XYZ file of N, CA and C in Angstrom:
465
model
N 0.856 -1.201 -0.058
C 0.038 -0.030 0.017
C 0.897 1.253 0.003
N 0.474 2.255 -0.686
C 1.137 3.512 -0.810
C 1.221 4.199 0.546
N 2.328 4.798 0.902
C 2.540 5.476 2.163
C 1.893 6.848 2.134
N 0.891 7.071 2.959
C 0.178 8.424 2.951
C 1.171 9.504 3.355
N 2.067 9.278 4.280
C 3.034 10.356 4.681
C 3.873 10.758 3.557
N 4.282 9.792 2.672
C 5.131 10.098 1.521
C 4.365 10.978 0.475
N 3.094 10.651 0.255
C 2.290 11.405 -0.652
C 2.026 12.770 -0.109
N 1.808 12.876 1.208
C 1.534 14.146 1.829
C 2.825 15.032 1.781
N 3.993 14.446 1.981
C 5.193 15.178 1.828
C 5.432 15.740 0.455
N 5.109 14.937 -0.541
C 5.176 15.408 -1.925
C 4.223 16.616 -2.207
N 2.988 16.452 -1.664
C 2.024 17.532 -1.881
C 2.507 18.866 -1.163
N 2.988 18.674 0.052
C 3.487 19.838 0.829
C 4.687 20.458 0.164
N 5.544 19.628 -0.496
C 6.712 20.188 -1.268
C 6.195 21.035 -2.370
N 5.208 20.470 -3.099
C 4.680 21.247 -4.281
C 4.028 22.538 -3.787
N 3.357 22.529 -2.677
C 2.596 23.648 -2.204
C 3.514 24.808 -1.715
N 4.768 24.525 -1.287
C 5.693 25.560 -0.857
C 5.743 26.712 -1.713
N 5.512 27.906 -1.160
C 5.548 29.176 -1.901
C 4.311 29.428 -2.701
N 3.306 28.586 -2.653
C 2.032 28.809 -3.386
C 0.946 29.136 -2.351
N -0.118 29.827 -2.858
C -1.173 30.202 -2.029
C -2.231 29.029 -1.939
N -1.996 27.958 -2.556
C -2.816 26.784 -2.467
C -2.603 26.120 -1.108
N -3.621 25.345 -0.649
C -3.462 24.543 0.578
C -4.127 23.227 0.337
N -3.684 22.285 1.134
C -4.262 20.875 1.089
C -5.533 20.822 1.776
N -6.612 20.413 1.123
C -7.963 20.328 1.787
C -8.214 18.875 2.280
N -7.708 17.919 1.449
C -7.951 16.528 1.821
C -6.977 15.603 1.027
N -6.632 14.512 1.661
C -5.787 13.505 1.051
C -6.288 12.129 1.581
N -6.692 11.297 0.598
C -7.163 10.028 0.949
C -6.456 8.920 0.087
N -6.157 7.810 0.730
C -5.554 6.674 -0.046
C -6.368 5.474 0.395
N -7.033 4.844 -0.556
C -7.824 3.609 -0.258
C -6.981 2.401 -0.263
N -7.529 1.389 0.205
C -6.807 0.057 0.284
C -6.266 -0.498 -1.062
N -6.944 -0.079 -2.189
C -6.569 -0.443 -3.469
C -5.669 0.551 -4.092
N -5.006 1.443 -3.374
C -4.048 2.433 -3.774
C -4.702 3.416 -4.749
N -5.896 3.861 -4.493
C -6.473 4.976 -5.139
C -6.194 6.210 -4.326
N -5.427 7.166 -4.897
C -5.011 8.361 -4.152
C -5.841 9.528 -4.684
N -6.497 10.207 -3.707
C -7.350 11.353 -3.979
C -6.793 12.561 -3.238
N -6.381 13.624 -4.020
C -5.805 14.789 -3.415
C -6.704 15.970 -3.765
N -7.126 16.734 -2.771
C -7.977 17.850 -2.970
C -7.195 19.113 -2.437
N -7.016 20.137 -3.362
C -6.371 21.304 -3.003
C -7.403 22.492 -3.135
N -7.109 23.624 -2.451
C -7.987 24.747 -2.488
C -7.197 26.000 -2.548
N -7.845 27.140 -2.891
C -7.229 28.438 -3.020
C -8.317 29.462 -2.816
N -8.023 30.589 -2.188
C -8.989 31.630 -1.985
C -9.761 32.108 -3.207
N -8.993 32.063 -4.397
C -9.594 32.513 -5.659
C -10.024 31.352 -6.545
N -10.030 30.138 -6.070
C -10.378 29.053 -6.869
C -9.122 28.238 -7.299
N -9.340 27.113 -7.895
C -8.271 26.233 -8.343
C -8.242 26.121 -9.902
N -7.061 26.249 -10.446
C -6.914 26.184 -11.914
C -6.560 24.716 -12.289
N -7.165 24.266 -13.390
C -6.944 22.903 -13.841
C -5.491 22.617 -14.169
N -4.813 23.649 -14.690
C -3.381 23.512 -14.993
C -2.545 23.176 -13.769
N -2.925 23.772 -12.641
C -2.220 23.561 -11.334
C -2.540 22.088 -10.853
N -3.701 21.676 -11.043
C -4.041 20.253 -10.662
C -3.138 19.308 -11.496
N -3.021 19.541 -12.769
C -2.248 18.692 -13.655
C -0.802 18.763 -13.277
N -0.307 19.929 -12.903
C 1.070 20.107 -12.491
C 1.340 19.293 -11.165
N 0.444 19.415 -10.282
C 0.564 18.712 -8.989
C 0.516 17.188 -9.220
N -0.395 16.785 -10.108
C -0.481 15.366 -10.427
C 0.776 14.794 -10.948
N 1.353 15.503 -11.832
C 2.688 15.083 -12.459
C 3.816 15.078 -11.376
N 3.746 16.072 -10.517
C 4.811 16.218 -9.505
C 4.728 14.978 -8.552
N 3.488 14.621 -8.163
C 3.248 13.410 -7.278
C 3.765 12.143 -7.953
N 3.315 12.017 -9.266
C 3.699 10.787 -9.991
C 5.202 10.666 -10.108
N 5.910 11.804 -10.293
C 7.355 11.792 -10.433
C 8.003 11.335 -9.131
N 7.337 11.466 -8.017
C 7.876 11.106 -6.767
C 7.528 9.658 -6.263
N 6.695 9.012 -7.020
C 6.296 7.677 -6.704
C 6.755 6.717 -7.780
N 6.948 5.468 -7.436
C 7.482 4.486 -8.337
C 6.368 3.550 -8.792
N 5.897 3.696 -10.044
C 4.821 2.862 -10.628
C 5.278 1.405 -10.745
N 6.594 1.194 -10.891
C 7.057 -0.225 -11.012
C 6.939 -0.954 -9.626
N 7.070 -0.210 -8.541
C 6.988 -0.821 -7.200
C 5.507 -1.081 -6.804
N 4.695 -0.073 -7.139
C 3.258 -0.138 -6.785
C 2.400 0.498 -7.828
N 1.319 -0.220 -8.236
C 0.358 0.298 -9.150
C -0.649 1.217 -8.354
N -0.906 2.359 -8.819
C -1.848 3.273 -8.133
C -2.616 4.071 -9.152
N -3.774 4.609 -8.642
C -4.603 5.513 -9.390
C -4.528 6.826 -8.667
N -4.313 7.956 -9.423
C -4.165 9.247 -8.820
C -5.193 10.217 -9.352
N -5.834 10.849 -8.454
C -6.825 11.928 -8.835
C -6.497 13.170 -8.056
N -6.270 14.283 -8.745
C -5.985 15.550 -8.114
C -7.087 16.584 -8.538
N -7.631 17.237 -7.594
C -8.687 18.170 -7.974
C -8.863 19.242 -6.942
N -9.923 20.086 -7.155
C -10.178 21.079 -6.192
C -11.137 20.550 -5.181
N -11.233 21.277 -4.030
C -12.100 20.865 -2.974
C -13.557 20.906 -3.432
N -13.854 21.716 -4.363
C -15.190 21.697 -4.971
C -16.127 22.681 -4.291
N -16.705 23.549 -5.120
C -17.722 24.477 -4.564
C -18.967 23.713 -4.203
N -19.575 24.049 -3.042
C -20.702 23.385 -2.550
C -20.363 22.137 -1.718
N -19.103 21.838 -1.645
C -18.673 20.647 -0.802
C -18.428 21.139 0.590
N -18.568 20.193 1.542
C -18.337 20.603 2.937
C -16.881 21.068 3.176
N -16.669 21.993 4.058
C -15.298 22.421 4.385
C -14.641 21.268 5.196
N -13.326 21.157 4.900
C -12.583 20.070 5.544
C -11.488 20.563 6.480
N -11.022 21.784 6.264
C -9.912 22.307 6.952
C -10.206 23.772 7.396
N -9.524 24.209 8.438
C -9.796 25.511 9.008
C -9.549 26.628 7.959
N -8.625 26.435 7.120
C -8.322 27.490 6.071
C -9.503 27.808 5.213
N -10.358 26.784 4.942
C -11.527 26.986 4.176
C -12.561 27.870 4.884
N -12.630 27.727 6.180
C -13.439 28.627 6.950
C -12.910 30.024 6.822
N -11.592 30.191 7.001
C -10.912 31.463 6.980
C -11.141 32.184 5.645
N -11.050 31.497 4.512
C -11.219 32.181 3.258
C -12.644 32.561 2.953
N -13.597 31.913 3.596
C -15.010 32.249 3.385
C -15.607 33.073 4.468
N -14.715 33.629 5.358
C -15.193 34.459 6.426
C -15.870 35.646 5.735
N -17.048 36.085 6.258
C -17.682 37.287 5.683
C -18.677 36.827 4.516
N -18.764 35.547 4.291
C -19.664 35.090 3.158
C -20.734 34.193 3.789
N -21.784 33.943 2.959
C -22.911 33.140 3.417
C -22.547 31.642 3.264
N -22.895 30.918 4.413
C -22.642 29.507 4.462
C -23.873 28.855 4.944
N -23.980 27.492 4.824
C -25.025 26.698 5.418
C -24.336 25.679 6.290
N -24.936 25.488 7.451
C -24.322 24.660 8.486
C -25.330 23.638 8.935
N -24.871 22.326 9.121
C -25.727 21.322 9.714
C -25.012 20.942 11.001
N -25.743 21.184 12.180
C -25.122 20.832 13.473
C -25.301 19.355 13.729
N -24.517 18.898 14.710
C -24.611 17.427 15.063
C -25.978 17.069 15.595
N -26.767 18.052 16.075
C -28.135 17.790 16.531
C -29.107 17.799 15.381
N -28.697 18.022 14.151
C -29.571 17.987 12.981
C -30.203 19.269 12.607
N -29.735 20.401 13.225
C -30.315 21.702 13.013
C -29.565 22.375 11.857
N -30.335 22.841 10.839
C -29.792 23.492 9.657
C -29.827 25.006 9.826
N -28.774 25.652 9.622
C -28.626 27.075 9.766
C -28.000 27.687 8.490
N -28.432 28.886 8.172
C -27.787 29.573 7.008
C -27.579 31.042 7.477
N -26.398 31.549 7.221
C -26.083 32.889 7.596
C -24.667 33.294 7.153
N -24.204 34.396 7.764
C -22.965 34.981 7.462
C -21.868 34.422 8.362
N -20.798 33.819 7.856
C -19.725 33.268 8.566
C -18.797 34.350 9.102
N -18.715 34.464 10.490
C -17.806 35.570 11.102
C -17.054 34.869 12.202
N -16.064 35.625 12.616
C -15.182 35.298 13.805
C -14.720 33.824 13.807
N -13.964 33.507 12.788
C -13.402 32.157 12.653
C -12.168 32.063 13.542
N -12.192 31.048 14.389
C -10.965 30.737 15.222
C -10.702 29.257 15.117
N -9.556 28.871 15.703
C -9.279 27.346 15.627
C -10.315 26.490 16.387
N -11.032 27.056 17.291
C -11.968 26.285 18.081
C -13.392 26.305 17.493
N -13.698 27.331 16.745
C -15.082 27.415 16.190
C -15.279 28.677 15.425
N -16.545 29.107 15.257
C -16.854 30.276 14.524
C -18.246 30.875 14.936
N -18.541 31.968 14.415
C -19.871 32.598 14.716
C -20.629 32.675 13.382
N -21.850 32.299 13.485
C -22.724 32.402 12.329
C -23.766 33.498 12.590
N -23.921 34.480 11.752
C -24.978 35.588 11.950
C -26.205 35.153 11.103
N -27.178 34.818 11.800
C -28.466 34.412 11.098
C -29.509 35.469 11.296
N -30.592 35.429 10.494
C -31.681 36.342 10.799
C -32.933 35.560 11.307
N -33.440 36.073 12.347
C -34.664 35.413 12.964
C -35.767 36.512 13.063
N -36.992 36.000 12.989
C -38.103 36.845 13.240
C -38.302 37.038 14.707
N -38.342 38.266 15.183
C -38.620 38.546 16.577
C -39.577 39.689 16.727
N -40.314 39.582 17.806
C -41.305 40.633 18.109
C -40.519 41.855 18.727
N -40.747 42.980 18.212
C -40.103 44.215 18.710
C -41.184 45.126 19.276
N -40.958 45.645 20.442
C -41.880 46.525 21.154
C -42.236 47.663 20.268
N -43.520 47.942 20.101
C -44.011 49.062 19.270
C -44.259 48.654 17.861
N -43.936 47.444 17.467
C -44.244 46.971 16.099
C -45.375 45.947 16.145
N -46.177 45.975 15.107
C -47.333 45.012 15.095
C -46.882 43.628 14.603
N -45.976 43.637 13.721
C -45.554 42.363 13.121
C -44.104 42.058 13.590
N -43.720 40.780 13.522
C -42.319 40.423 13.886
C -41.428 40.972 12.755
N -40.159 41.365 13.163
C -39.177 41.853 12.176
C -37.951 40.953 12.242
N -37.259 40.925 11.187
C -35.957 40.165 11.095
C -34.867 40.898 11.793
N -34.205 40.214 12.692
C -33.063 40.820 13.420
C -31.889 39.828 13.268
N -30.736 40.411 13.276
C -29.451 39.565 13.237
C -29.190 38.966 14.580
N -28.918 37.658 14.594
C -28.611 36.903 15.773
C -27.290 36.158 15.595
N -26.390 36.364 16.548
C -25.110 35.675 16.458
C -25.248 34.347 17.123
N -24.828 33.286 16.354
C -24.864 31.916 16.864
C -23.485 31.416 16.906
N -22.890 31.311 18.208
C -21.512 30.705 18.224
C -21.554 29.230 18.113
N -20.633 28.694 17.274
C -20.583 27.244 17.021
C -19.172 26.682 17.234
N -19.023 25.574 17.794
C -17.738 24.878 17.936
C -17.729 23.800 16.759
N -16.546 23.484 16.216
C -16.428 22.637 15.190
C -16.898 21.210 15.573
N -16.774 20.838 16.864
C -17.232 19.580 17.329
C -18.716 19.418 17.327
N -19.461 20.504 17.253
C -20.818 20.500 17.214
C -21.433 20.678 15.837
N -20.536 20.551 14.790
C -20.936 20.787 13.446
C -20.697 19.583 12.581
N -21.711 19.041 11.858
C -21.472 17.937 10.931
C -20.786 18.431 9.670
N -21.298 19.506 9.151
C -20.698 20.104 7.968
C -21.054 21.538 7.833
N -20.158 22.285 7.024
C -20.384 23.645 6.683
C -20.103 23.729 5.139
N -20.973 24.418 4.429
C -20.765 24.542 3.014
C -20.945 26.000 2.643
N -20.244 26.433 1.653
C -20.395 27.798 1.058
C -21.655 27.796 0.273
N -22.465 28.836 0.422
C -23.750 29.012 -0.272
C -23.518 29.624 -1.656
N -23.830 28.913 -2.638
C -23.657 29.372 -4.050
C -24.946 30.206 -4.400
N -24.720 31.484 -4.734
C -25.820 32.381 -5.113
C -25.613 32.799 -6.535
N -26.549 32.477 -7.367
C -26.513 32.809 -8.758
C -27.192 34.166 -9.127
N -27.470 34.965 -8.124
C -28.105 36.277 -8.377
C -27.131 37.280 -8.821
């Protein structure tokens, strides 16, 4: 089986000096390697090809047969690393908590422990006949979140 640490070292070597970051690295029992990279401005296919060739040059196909897939983390996919939260700070995200609660709002105050989601809720305000939308800060810890996804808005 292909050594994950060796592949990760190759990826990190390629990433040096670039604004890309590793979002995920998986190696299955049948030596299928899947590498996902991300970047604040998106991922270019040419860079995926370049990284794929770099990884292949560091592995020996004669010693082990493997399948290699290099791509972007993908828009609309759950965040996998802290850096993804950081680059989407100030943008709309959707969150599913471990309790099954779905929230949508503005991602703010990202820290290594968690983040704050600013949602809008209808509340009764004194002097108003109808409820109005008010911003509510919802602090969340990563341990209480199943997934967080960037909200794609085509408007």
